[in-house]
């Protein structure tokens, strides 16, 4: 017999990380955040010349999109 559980609820977490490179390890160790059905992490101050390898290695479970602006660090975005 096969049962399918359908929930009426979905948990969504949105966190503006304020220095994603530094806090990435905290995020992957936080069970509350990682148990969300949908986890959105934003970072709005990434320089175009910034290396994102450390972030990608730590958050390897997530798909990460970087959009680094050459005009202003405040126009840049990382979304996981």
PDB file of C-alpha atoms in Angstrom:
ATOM      1  CA  UNK A   1       0.000   0.000   0.000  1.00  0.00           C
ATOM      2  CA  UNK A   2       1.285   3.452  -0.857  1.00  0.00           C
ATOM      3  CA  UNK A   3       0.343   6.602   1.035  1.00  0.00           C
ATOM      4  CA  UNK A   4       0.918  10.127  -0.131  1.00  0.00           C
ATOM      5  CA  UNK A   5       1.005  12.899   2.442  1.00  0.00           C
ATOM      6  CA  UNK A   6      -0.160  16.257   1.216  1.00  0.00           C
ATOM      7  CA  UNK A   7       0.216  19.152   3.606  1.00  0.00           C
ATOM      8  CA  UNK A   8      -1.774  22.358   3.518  1.00  0.00           C
ATOM      9  CA  UNK A   9       1.221  24.226   4.867  1.00  0.00           C
ATOM     10  CA  UNK A  10       4.623  25.117   3.522  1.00  0.00           C
ATOM     11  CA  UNK A  11       7.390  26.697   5.568  1.00  0.00           C
ATOM     12  CA  UNK A  12       9.381  29.481   3.931  1.00  0.00           C
ATOM     13  CA  UNK A  13      12.432  31.113   5.475  1.00  0.00           C
ATOM     14  CA  UNK A  14      13.963  34.312   4.128  1.00  0.00           C
ATOM     15  CA  UNK A  15      17.232  35.529   5.574  1.00  0.00           C
ATOM     16  CA  UNK A  16      19.221  38.589   4.544  1.00  0.00           C
ATOM     17  CA  UNK A  17      22.564  37.187   5.578  1.00  0.00           C
ATOM     18  CA  UNK A  18      24.564  40.420   5.852  1.00  0.00           C
ATOM     19  CA  UNK A  19      27.930  38.939   4.779  1.00  0.00           C
ATOM     20  CA  UNK A  20      26.992  35.565   3.320  1.00  0.00           C
ATOM     21  CA  UNK A  21      30.598  34.400   3.113  1.00  0.00           C
ATOM     22  CA  UNK A  22      30.960  34.677   6.909  1.00  0.00           C
ATOM     23  CA  UNK A  23      27.543  33.264   7.839  1.00  0.00           C
ATOM     24  CA  UNK A  24      27.260  30.407   5.321  1.00  0.00           C
ATOM     25  CA  UNK A  25      28.571  27.863   7.859  1.00  0.00           C
ATOM     26  CA  UNK A  26      26.042  29.078  10.458  1.00  0.00           C
ATOM     27  CA  UNK A  27      23.230  28.604   7.962  1.00  0.00           C
ATOM     28  CA  UNK A  28      24.062  24.986   7.099  1.00  0.00           C
ATOM     29  CA  UNK A  29      24.315  24.150  10.824  1.00  0.00           C
ATOM     30  CA  UNK A  30      20.915  25.660  11.653  1.00  0.00           C
ATOM     31  CA  UNK A  31      18.365  22.842  11.562  1.00  0.00           C
ATOM     32  CA  UNK A  32      15.423  25.231  11.733  1.00  0.00           C
ATOM     33  CA  UNK A  33      16.509  26.986   8.534  1.00  0.00           C
ATOM     34  CA  UNK A  34      17.557  23.814   6.733  1.00  0.00           C
ATOM     35  CA  UNK A  35      14.269  22.075   7.562  1.00  0.00           C
ATOM     36  CA  UNK A  36      12.257  24.779   5.818  1.00  0.00           C
ATOM     37  CA  UNK A  37      10.432  23.689   2.705  1.00  0.00           C
ATOM     38  CA  UNK A  38      11.858  26.725   0.963  1.00  0.00           C
ATOM     39  CA  UNK A  39      14.968  28.581   2.128  1.00  0.00           C
ATOM     40  CA  UNK A  40      15.810  31.920   0.536  1.00  0.00           C
ATOM     41  CA  UNK A  41      19.117  33.571   1.389  1.00  0.00           C
ATOM     42  CA  UNK A  42      19.907  37.020   0.095  1.00  0.00           C
ATOM     43  CA  UNK A  43      23.102  39.030   0.109  1.00  0.00           C
ATOM     44  CA  UNK A  44      23.038  42.525  -1.289  1.00  0.00           C
ATOM     45  CA  UNK A  45      26.649  43.635  -0.878  1.00  0.00           C
ATOM     46  CA  UNK A  46      28.824  41.496  -3.136  1.00  0.00           C
ATOM     47  CA  UNK A  47      31.629  43.125  -5.065  1.00  0.00           C
ATOM     48  CA  UNK A  48      32.096  42.009  -8.685  1.00  0.00           C
ATOM     49  CA  UNK A  49      35.675  40.955  -7.931  1.00  0.00           C
ATOM     50  CA  UNK A  50      34.614  38.912  -4.897  1.00  0.00           C
ATOM     51  CA  UNK A  51      35.380  35.219  -4.970  1.00  0.00           C
ATOM     52  CA  UNK A  52      32.260  33.151  -4.389  1.00  0.00           C
ATOM     53  CA  UNK A  53      34.039  29.772  -4.235  1.00  0.00           C
ATOM     54  CA  UNK A  54      33.970  29.622  -0.420  1.00  0.00           C
ATOM     55  CA  UNK A  55      30.238  30.332  -0.347  1.00  0.00           C
ATOM     56  CA  UNK A  56      29.521  27.746  -3.047  1.00  0.00           C
ATOM     57  CA  UNK A  57      31.597  25.084  -1.277  1.00  0.00           C
ATOM     58  CA  UNK A  58      29.836  25.584   2.054  1.00  0.00           C
ATOM     59  CA  UNK A  59      26.341  25.859   0.566  1.00  0.00           C
ATOM     60  CA  UNK A  60      26.823  23.030  -1.937  1.00  0.00           C
ATOM     61  CA  UNK A  61      23.305  21.693  -1.227  1.00  0.00           C
ATOM     62  CA  UNK A  62      21.781  24.886  -2.591  1.00  0.00           C
ATOM     63  CA  UNK A  63      21.550  26.353  -6.053  1.00  0.00           C
ATOM     64  CA  UNK A  64      23.171  29.791  -5.842  1.00  0.00           C
ATOM     65  CA  UNK A  65      22.730  32.635  -8.286  1.00  0.00           C
ATOM     66  CA  UNK A  66      25.059  35.631  -8.162  1.00  0.00           C
ATOM     67  CA  UNK A  67      24.365  38.927  -9.878  1.00  0.00           C
ATOM     68  CA  UNK A  68      27.294  41.249  -9.141  1.00  0.00           C
ATOM     69  CA  UNK A  69      26.950  44.847 -10.246  1.00  0.00           C
ATOM     70  CA  UNK A  70      29.957  46.779 -11.485  1.00  0.00           C
ATOM     71  CA  UNK A  71      28.256  50.059 -10.554  1.00  0.00           C
ATOM     72  CA  UNK A  72      27.600  49.541  -6.849  1.00  0.00           C
ATOM     73  CA  UNK A  73      27.936  46.752  -4.300  1.00  0.00           C
ATOM     74  CA  UNK A  74      24.426  47.640  -3.145  1.00  0.00           C
ATOM     75  CA  UNK A  75      23.033  46.643  -6.549  1.00  0.00           C
ATOM     76  CA  UNK A  76      24.498  43.141  -6.313  1.00  0.00           C
ATOM     77  CA  UNK A  77      22.577  40.085  -5.227  1.00  0.00           C
ATOM     78  CA  UNK A  78      23.160  36.473  -4.273  1.00  0.00           C
ATOM     79  CA  UNK A  79      20.087  34.254  -4.084  1.00  0.00           C
ATOM     80  CA  UNK A  80      20.135  30.633  -2.889  1.00  0.00           C
TER      81      UNK A  80
END
